[in-house]
Short mmCIF file of C-alpha atoms (C1' of nucleotides) in Angstrom, two decimals:
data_model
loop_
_atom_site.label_atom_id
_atom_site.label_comp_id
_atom_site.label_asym_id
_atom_site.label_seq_id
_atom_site.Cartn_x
_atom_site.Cartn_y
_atom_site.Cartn_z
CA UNK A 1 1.49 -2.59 4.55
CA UNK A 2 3.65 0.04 3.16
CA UNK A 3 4.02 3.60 1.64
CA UNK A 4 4.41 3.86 -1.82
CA UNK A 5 7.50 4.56 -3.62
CA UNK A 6 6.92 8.20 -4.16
CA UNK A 7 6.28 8.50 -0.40
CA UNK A 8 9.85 7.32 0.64
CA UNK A 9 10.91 9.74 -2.41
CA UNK A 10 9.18 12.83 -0.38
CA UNK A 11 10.55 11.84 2.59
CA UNK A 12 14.26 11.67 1.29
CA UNK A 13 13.65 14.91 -0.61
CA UNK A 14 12.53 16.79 2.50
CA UNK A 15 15.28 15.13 4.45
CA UNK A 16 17.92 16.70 1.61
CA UNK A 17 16.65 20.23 1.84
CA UNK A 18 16.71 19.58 5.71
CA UNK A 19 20.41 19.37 5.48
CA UNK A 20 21.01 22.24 3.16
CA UNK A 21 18.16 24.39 5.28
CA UNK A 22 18.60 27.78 4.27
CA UNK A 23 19.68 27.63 0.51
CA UNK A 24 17.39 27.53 -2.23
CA UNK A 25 17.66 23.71 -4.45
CA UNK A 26 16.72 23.39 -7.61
CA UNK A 27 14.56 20.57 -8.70
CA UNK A 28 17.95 18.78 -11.16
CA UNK A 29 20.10 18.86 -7.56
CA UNK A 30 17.93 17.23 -5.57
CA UNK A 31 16.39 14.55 -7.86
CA UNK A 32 20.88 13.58 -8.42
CA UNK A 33 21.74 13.71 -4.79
CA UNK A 34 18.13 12.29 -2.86
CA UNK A 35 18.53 9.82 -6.49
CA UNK A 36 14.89 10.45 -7.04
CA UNK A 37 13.72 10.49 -11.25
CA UNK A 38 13.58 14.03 -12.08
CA UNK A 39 10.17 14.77 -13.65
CA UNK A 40 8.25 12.45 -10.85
CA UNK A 41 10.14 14.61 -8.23
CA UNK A 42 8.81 17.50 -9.85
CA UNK A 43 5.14 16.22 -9.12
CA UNK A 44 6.46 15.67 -5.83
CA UNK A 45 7.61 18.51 -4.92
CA UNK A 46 4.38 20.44 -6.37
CA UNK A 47 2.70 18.23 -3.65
CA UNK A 48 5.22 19.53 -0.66
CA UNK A 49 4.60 22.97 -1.58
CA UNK A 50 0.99 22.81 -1.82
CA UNK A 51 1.05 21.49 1.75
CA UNK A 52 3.11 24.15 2.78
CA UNK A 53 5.83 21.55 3.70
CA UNK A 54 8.11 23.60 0.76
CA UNK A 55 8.25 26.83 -0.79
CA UNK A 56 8.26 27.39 -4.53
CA UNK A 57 10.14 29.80 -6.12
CA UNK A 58 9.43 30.12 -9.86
CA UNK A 59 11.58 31.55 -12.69
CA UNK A 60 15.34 32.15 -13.37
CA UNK A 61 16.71 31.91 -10.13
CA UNK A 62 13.98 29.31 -8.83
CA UNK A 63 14.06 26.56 -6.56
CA UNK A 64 12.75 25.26 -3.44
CA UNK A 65 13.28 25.24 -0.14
CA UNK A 66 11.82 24.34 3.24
CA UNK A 67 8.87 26.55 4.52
CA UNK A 68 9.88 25.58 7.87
CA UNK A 69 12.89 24.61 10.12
CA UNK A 70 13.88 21.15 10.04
CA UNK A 71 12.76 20.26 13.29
CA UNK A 72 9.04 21.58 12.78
CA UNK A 73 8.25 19.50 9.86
CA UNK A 74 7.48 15.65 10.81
CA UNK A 75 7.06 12.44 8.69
CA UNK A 76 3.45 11.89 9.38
CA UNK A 77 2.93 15.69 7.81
CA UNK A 78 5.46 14.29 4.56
CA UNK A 79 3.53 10.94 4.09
CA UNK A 80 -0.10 12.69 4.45
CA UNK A 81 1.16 15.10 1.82
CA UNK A 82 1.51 12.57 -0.69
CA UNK A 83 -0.63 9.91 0.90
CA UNK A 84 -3.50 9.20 3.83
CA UNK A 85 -2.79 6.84 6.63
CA UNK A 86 -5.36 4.43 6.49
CA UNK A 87 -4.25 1.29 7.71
CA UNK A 88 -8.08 -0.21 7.19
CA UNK A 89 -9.95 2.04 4.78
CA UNK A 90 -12.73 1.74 7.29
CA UNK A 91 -10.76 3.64 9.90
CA UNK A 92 -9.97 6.67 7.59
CA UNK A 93 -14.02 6.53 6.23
CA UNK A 94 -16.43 4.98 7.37
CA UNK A 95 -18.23 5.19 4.57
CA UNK A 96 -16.13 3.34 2.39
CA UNK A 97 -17.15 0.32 4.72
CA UNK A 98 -21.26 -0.88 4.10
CA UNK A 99 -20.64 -2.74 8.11
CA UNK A 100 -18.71 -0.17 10.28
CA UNK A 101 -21.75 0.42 11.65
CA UNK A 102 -22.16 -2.90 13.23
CA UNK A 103 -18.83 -4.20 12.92
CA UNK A 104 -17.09 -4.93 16.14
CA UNK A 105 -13.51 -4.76 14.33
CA UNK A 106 -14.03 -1.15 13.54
CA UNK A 107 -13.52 0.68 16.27
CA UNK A 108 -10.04 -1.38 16.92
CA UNK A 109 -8.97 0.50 13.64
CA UNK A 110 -9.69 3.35 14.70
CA UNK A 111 -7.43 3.27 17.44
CA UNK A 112 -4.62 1.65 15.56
CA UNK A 113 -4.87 4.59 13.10
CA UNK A 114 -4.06 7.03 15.70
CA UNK A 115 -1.31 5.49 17.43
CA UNK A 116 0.22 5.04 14.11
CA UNK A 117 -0.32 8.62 13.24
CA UNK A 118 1.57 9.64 16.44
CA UNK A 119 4.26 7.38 16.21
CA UNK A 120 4.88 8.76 12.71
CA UNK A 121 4.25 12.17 14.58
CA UNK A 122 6.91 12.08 16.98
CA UNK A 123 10.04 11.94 14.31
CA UNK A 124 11.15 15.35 13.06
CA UNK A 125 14.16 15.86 10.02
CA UNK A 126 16.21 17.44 12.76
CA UNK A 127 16.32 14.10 14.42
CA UNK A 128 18.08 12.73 11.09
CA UNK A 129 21.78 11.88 12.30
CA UNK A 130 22.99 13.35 8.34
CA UNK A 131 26.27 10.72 9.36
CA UNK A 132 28.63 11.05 6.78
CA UNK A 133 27.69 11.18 3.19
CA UNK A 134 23.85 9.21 3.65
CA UNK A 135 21.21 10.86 1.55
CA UNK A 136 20.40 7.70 0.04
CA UNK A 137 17.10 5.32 -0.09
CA UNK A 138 15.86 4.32 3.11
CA UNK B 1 -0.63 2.98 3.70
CA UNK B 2 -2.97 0.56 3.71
CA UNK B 3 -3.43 -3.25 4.94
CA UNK B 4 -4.42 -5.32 1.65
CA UNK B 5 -8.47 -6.56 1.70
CA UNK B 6 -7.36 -9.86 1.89
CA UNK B 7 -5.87 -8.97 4.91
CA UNK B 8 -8.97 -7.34 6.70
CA UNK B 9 -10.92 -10.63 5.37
CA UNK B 10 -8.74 -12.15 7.30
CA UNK B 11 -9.18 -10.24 10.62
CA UNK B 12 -12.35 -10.39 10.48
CA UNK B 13 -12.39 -14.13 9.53
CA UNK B 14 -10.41 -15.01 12.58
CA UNK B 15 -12.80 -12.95 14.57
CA UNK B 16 -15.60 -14.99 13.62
CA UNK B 17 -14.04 -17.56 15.15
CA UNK B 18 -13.40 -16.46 18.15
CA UNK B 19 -16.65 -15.74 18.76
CA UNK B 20 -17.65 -19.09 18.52
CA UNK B 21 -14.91 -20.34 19.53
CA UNK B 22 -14.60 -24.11 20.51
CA UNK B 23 -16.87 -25.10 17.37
CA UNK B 24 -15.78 -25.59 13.78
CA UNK B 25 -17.10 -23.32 11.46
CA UNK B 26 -17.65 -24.40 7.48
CA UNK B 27 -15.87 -22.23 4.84
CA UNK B 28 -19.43 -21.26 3.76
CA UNK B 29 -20.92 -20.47 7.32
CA UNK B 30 -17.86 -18.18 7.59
CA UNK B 31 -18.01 -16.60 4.80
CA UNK B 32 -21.88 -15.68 5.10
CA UNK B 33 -21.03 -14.21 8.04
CA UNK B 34 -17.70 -12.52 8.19
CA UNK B 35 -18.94 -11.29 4.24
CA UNK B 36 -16.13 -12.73 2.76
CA UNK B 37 -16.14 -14.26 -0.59
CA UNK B 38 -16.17 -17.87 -0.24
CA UNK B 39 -12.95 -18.97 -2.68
CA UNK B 40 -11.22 -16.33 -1.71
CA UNK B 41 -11.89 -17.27 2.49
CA UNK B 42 -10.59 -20.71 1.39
CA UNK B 43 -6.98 -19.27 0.07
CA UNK B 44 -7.03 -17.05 3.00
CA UNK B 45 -7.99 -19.59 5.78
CA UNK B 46 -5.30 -22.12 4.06
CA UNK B 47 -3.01 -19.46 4.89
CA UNK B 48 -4.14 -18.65 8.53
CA UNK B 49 -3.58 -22.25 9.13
CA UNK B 50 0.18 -22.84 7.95
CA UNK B 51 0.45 -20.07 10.20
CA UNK B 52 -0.84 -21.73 12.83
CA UNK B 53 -3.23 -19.63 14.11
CA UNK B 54 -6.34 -21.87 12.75
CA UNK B 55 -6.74 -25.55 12.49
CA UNK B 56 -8.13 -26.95 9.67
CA UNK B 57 -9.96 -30.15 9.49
CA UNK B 58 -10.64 -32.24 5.99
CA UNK B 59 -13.34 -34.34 4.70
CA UNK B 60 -17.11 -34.37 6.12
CA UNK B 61 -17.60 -32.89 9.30
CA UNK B 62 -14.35 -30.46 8.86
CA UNK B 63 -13.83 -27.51 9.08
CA UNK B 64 -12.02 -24.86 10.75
CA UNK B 65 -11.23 -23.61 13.85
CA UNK B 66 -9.02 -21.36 16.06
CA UNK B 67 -5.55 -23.11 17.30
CA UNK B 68 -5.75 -21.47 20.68
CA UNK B 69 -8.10 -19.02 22.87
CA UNK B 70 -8.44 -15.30 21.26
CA UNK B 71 -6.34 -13.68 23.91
CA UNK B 72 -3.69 -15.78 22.47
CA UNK B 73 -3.92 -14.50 18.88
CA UNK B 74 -3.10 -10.82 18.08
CA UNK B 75 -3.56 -8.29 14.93
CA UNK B 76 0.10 -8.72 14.35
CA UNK B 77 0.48 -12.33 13.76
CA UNK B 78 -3.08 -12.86 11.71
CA UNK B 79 -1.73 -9.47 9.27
CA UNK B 80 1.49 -10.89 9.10
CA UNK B 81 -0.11 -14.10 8.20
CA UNK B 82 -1.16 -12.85 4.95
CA UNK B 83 1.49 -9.53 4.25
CA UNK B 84 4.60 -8.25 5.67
CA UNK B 85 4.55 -5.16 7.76
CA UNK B 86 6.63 -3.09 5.88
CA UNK B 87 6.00 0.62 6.19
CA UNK B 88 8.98 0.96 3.88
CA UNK B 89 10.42 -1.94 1.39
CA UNK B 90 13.75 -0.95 3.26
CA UNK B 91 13.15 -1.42 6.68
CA UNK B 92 12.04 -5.55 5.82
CA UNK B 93 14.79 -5.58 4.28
CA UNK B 94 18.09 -3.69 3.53
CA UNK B 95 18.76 -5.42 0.66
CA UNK B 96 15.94 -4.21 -1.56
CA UNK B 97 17.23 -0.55 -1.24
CA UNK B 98 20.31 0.24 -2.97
CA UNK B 99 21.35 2.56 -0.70
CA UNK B 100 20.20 1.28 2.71
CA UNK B 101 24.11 1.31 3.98
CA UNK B 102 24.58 5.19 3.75
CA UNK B 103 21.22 6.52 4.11
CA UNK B 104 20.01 8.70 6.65
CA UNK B 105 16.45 8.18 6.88
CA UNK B 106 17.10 4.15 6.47
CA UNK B 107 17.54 3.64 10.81
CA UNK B 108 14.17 6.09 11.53
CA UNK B 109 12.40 3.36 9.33
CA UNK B 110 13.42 0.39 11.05
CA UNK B 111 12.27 2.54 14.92
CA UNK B 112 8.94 3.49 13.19
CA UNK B 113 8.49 -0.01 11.67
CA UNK B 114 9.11 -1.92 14.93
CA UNK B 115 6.73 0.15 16.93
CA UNK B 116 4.08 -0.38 14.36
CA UNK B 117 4.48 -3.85 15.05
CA UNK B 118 4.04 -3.09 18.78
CA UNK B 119 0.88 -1.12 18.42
CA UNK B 120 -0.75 -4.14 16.44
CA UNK B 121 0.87 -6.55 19.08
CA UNK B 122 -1.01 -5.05 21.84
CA UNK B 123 -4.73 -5.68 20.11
CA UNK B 124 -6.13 -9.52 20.62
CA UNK B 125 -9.22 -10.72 19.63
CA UNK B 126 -10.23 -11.28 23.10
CA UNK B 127 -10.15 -7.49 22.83
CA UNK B 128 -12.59 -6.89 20.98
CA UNK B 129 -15.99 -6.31 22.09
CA UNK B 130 -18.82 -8.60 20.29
CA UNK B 131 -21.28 -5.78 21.35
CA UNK B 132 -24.48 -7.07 19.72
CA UNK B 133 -24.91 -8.27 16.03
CA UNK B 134 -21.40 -7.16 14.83
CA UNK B 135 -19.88 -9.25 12.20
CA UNK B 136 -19.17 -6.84 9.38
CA UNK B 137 -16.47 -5.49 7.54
CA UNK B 138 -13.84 -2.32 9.68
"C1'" DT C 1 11.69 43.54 -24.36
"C1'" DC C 2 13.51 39.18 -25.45
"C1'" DT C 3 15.43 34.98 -23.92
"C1'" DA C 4 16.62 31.30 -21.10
"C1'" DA C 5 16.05 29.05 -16.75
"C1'" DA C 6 13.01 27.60 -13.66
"C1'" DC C 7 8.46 25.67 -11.88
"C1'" DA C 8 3.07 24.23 -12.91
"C1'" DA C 9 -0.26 21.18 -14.41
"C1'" DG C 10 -2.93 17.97 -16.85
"C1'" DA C 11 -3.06 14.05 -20.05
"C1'" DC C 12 -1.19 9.93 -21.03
"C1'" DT C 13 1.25 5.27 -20.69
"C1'" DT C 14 3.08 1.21 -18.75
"C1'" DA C 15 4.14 -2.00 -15.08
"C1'" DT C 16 2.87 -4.09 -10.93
"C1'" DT C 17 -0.16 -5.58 -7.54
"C1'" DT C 18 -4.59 -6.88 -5.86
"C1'" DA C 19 -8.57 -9.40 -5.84
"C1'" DG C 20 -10.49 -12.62 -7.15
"C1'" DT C 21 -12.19 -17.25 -10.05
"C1'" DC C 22 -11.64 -22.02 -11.96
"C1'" DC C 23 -10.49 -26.61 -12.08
"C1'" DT C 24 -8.72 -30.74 -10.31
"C1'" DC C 25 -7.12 -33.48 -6.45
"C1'" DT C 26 -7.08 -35.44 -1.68
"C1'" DT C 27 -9.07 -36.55 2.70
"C1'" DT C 28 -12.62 -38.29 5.76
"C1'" DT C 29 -17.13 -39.80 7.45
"C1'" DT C 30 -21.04 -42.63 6.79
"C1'" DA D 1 -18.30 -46.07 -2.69
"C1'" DA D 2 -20.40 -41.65 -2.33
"C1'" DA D 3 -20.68 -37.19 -0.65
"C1'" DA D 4 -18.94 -33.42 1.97
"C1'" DA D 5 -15.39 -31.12 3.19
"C1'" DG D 6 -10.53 -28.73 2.48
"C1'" DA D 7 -5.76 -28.17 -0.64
"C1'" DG D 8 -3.47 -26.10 -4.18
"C1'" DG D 9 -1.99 -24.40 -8.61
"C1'" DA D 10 -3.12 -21.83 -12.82
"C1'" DC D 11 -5.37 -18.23 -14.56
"C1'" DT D 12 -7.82 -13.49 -15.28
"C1'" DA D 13 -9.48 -8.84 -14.70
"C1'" DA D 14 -9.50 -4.63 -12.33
"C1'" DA D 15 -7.19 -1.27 -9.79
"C1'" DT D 16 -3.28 1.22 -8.37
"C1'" DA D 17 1.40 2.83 -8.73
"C1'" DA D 18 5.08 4.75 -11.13
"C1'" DG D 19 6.51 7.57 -14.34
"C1'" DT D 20 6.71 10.28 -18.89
"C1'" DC D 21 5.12 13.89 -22.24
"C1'" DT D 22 3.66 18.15 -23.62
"C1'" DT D 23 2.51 22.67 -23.12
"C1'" DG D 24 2.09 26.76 -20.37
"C1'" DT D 25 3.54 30.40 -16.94
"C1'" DT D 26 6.81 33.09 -14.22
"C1'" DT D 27 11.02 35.69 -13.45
"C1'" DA D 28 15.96 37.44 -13.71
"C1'" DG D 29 18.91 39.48 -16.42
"C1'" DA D 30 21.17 40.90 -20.85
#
DNA sequence: TCTAAACAAGACTTATTTAGTCCTCTTTTT
DNA sequence: AAAAAGAGGACTAAATAAGTCTTGTTTAGA
C-alpha cells in the first residue's frame, strides 16, 4: 500500500515552495532543488494549480507559487490532488464492488478510509522542521 | 493508495474462516464463497499460512483453517501477510530513497506510516459483524 | 509588434506491477 | 495403490505508473 511516485514528487514540491513562501519558482528551480524530472513536474504542478493548492503564473516572468500559507495546505489535500485515497476500492465506490451490498467487510473499509484521511489531515507544510539543507526524497 | 486485490482476497478469505471457525474449509468451498479465484486463493492461502495466521492441512480430508480465534487476528497482520504497508517506499525503508538522510518530509512519513499501521491494528475479525448472508467482496 | 521566456495540454511510449494460469510434485487417508 | 487434498515454481497477459514529445498559448519587455 503506497502512493505513487509522482505523489511523493507533489508532496516534496509543495514542501519546497513552502519554504520559499512568498517568491514566485519557476518550474527548472524546483524540479533541481525538490530533484523531481522536469517535464513530469510540469504535469504536476498543472495538477496543484488546478486544485488550487498553487498558483500559475504564465509568461515571461512566470512561475508558481503557493495559493495559500504553508500551514493551511495539508498532505491529504496534496495526495488527493494527484491521487484518491482508497485503501479498498470498495470504500471509495461502492460501485466498483458487485458485493458491498452484502459484504460484511465493507463497512470496516469504510471506516479505515476515514481515519486514514484524517491522519493524513492533521499534518500541515508548516509542521515541516526545513532542518538544515533537507529538500530531498522522503 | 490502494491495498493490492490479492490483498482484499485475502481479507475476505480469512473472514470466511472465521465465520466458521473451528472447521476446515476446502480451497474450493472457500473460494465459492469468499468469490475468490480458486488458483489464485491457493497462492494466497499458502501465504496466510507461513504467516501463521492459517493452518494448512495436506492430503484427503485437509484443508485449511484459522491458527487462532478471530479476535486474535487483525487487518494489519493478514495485509501485511501479502504486501508491505508502505505509504511511501521511504518510510519501509530509508535505503530505497536517495535522499532519506537530509530530507524534510522523510520523518512526517515514518509518523503517518506508523499510525496507519495502528488504525488497521485496531480492526479484528471478531469485529466484524456477519449480519446476514454477507460474504462478498469490500 | 516581435521575440523569448514561461506555462498548458494532449498524445504517445516504455517499464513495472498486478493478477492471474499452468504444470508438476508431495502428502495423507482409505 | 489410488484419489483427494495442498505446495511451489515458471510463465503470461493486462493494467497501471512513469515519463517524454510536440505543439500551442500567454506575457514582459526591447
Amino acid at each position: 500500500m503506497r502512493i505513487k511516485r509522482e505523489t511523493d514528487y507533489a508532496i516534496r514540491c509543495v514542501n519546497y515552495l513552502a519554504m520559499r513562501h512568498g517568491q514566485i519558482a519557476v518550474i527548472g528551480d524546483i524540479s533541481k532543488n525538490a530533484f523531481v524530472p522536469r517535464k513530469f513536474l510540469a504535469k504536476i504542478l498543472q495538477k496543484l494549480a488546478r486544485a488550487g493548492i498553487v498558483t500559475s503564473h504564465r509568461g515571461v516572468k512566470g512561475g508558481f507559487e503557493l495559493a495559500r500559507g504553508p500551514s493551511l495546505i495539508n498532505f491529504l489535500e496534496v495526495i488527493e490532488a494527484i491521487q484518491p485515497v482508497e485503501m479498498n476500492v470498495c470504500a471509495l465506490d461502492d460501485r466498483l464492488c458487485a458485493l458491498s451490498d452484502t459484504c460484511a467487510v465493507h463497512p470496516v473499509w469504510i471506516e479505515v478510509r476515514e481515519e486514514v484521511r484524517r491522519v493524513l489531515a492533521k499534518r500541515n507544510f508548516a509542521h515541516i522542521k526545513t532542518a538544515g539543507a533537507g529538500t530531498g526524497t522522503g
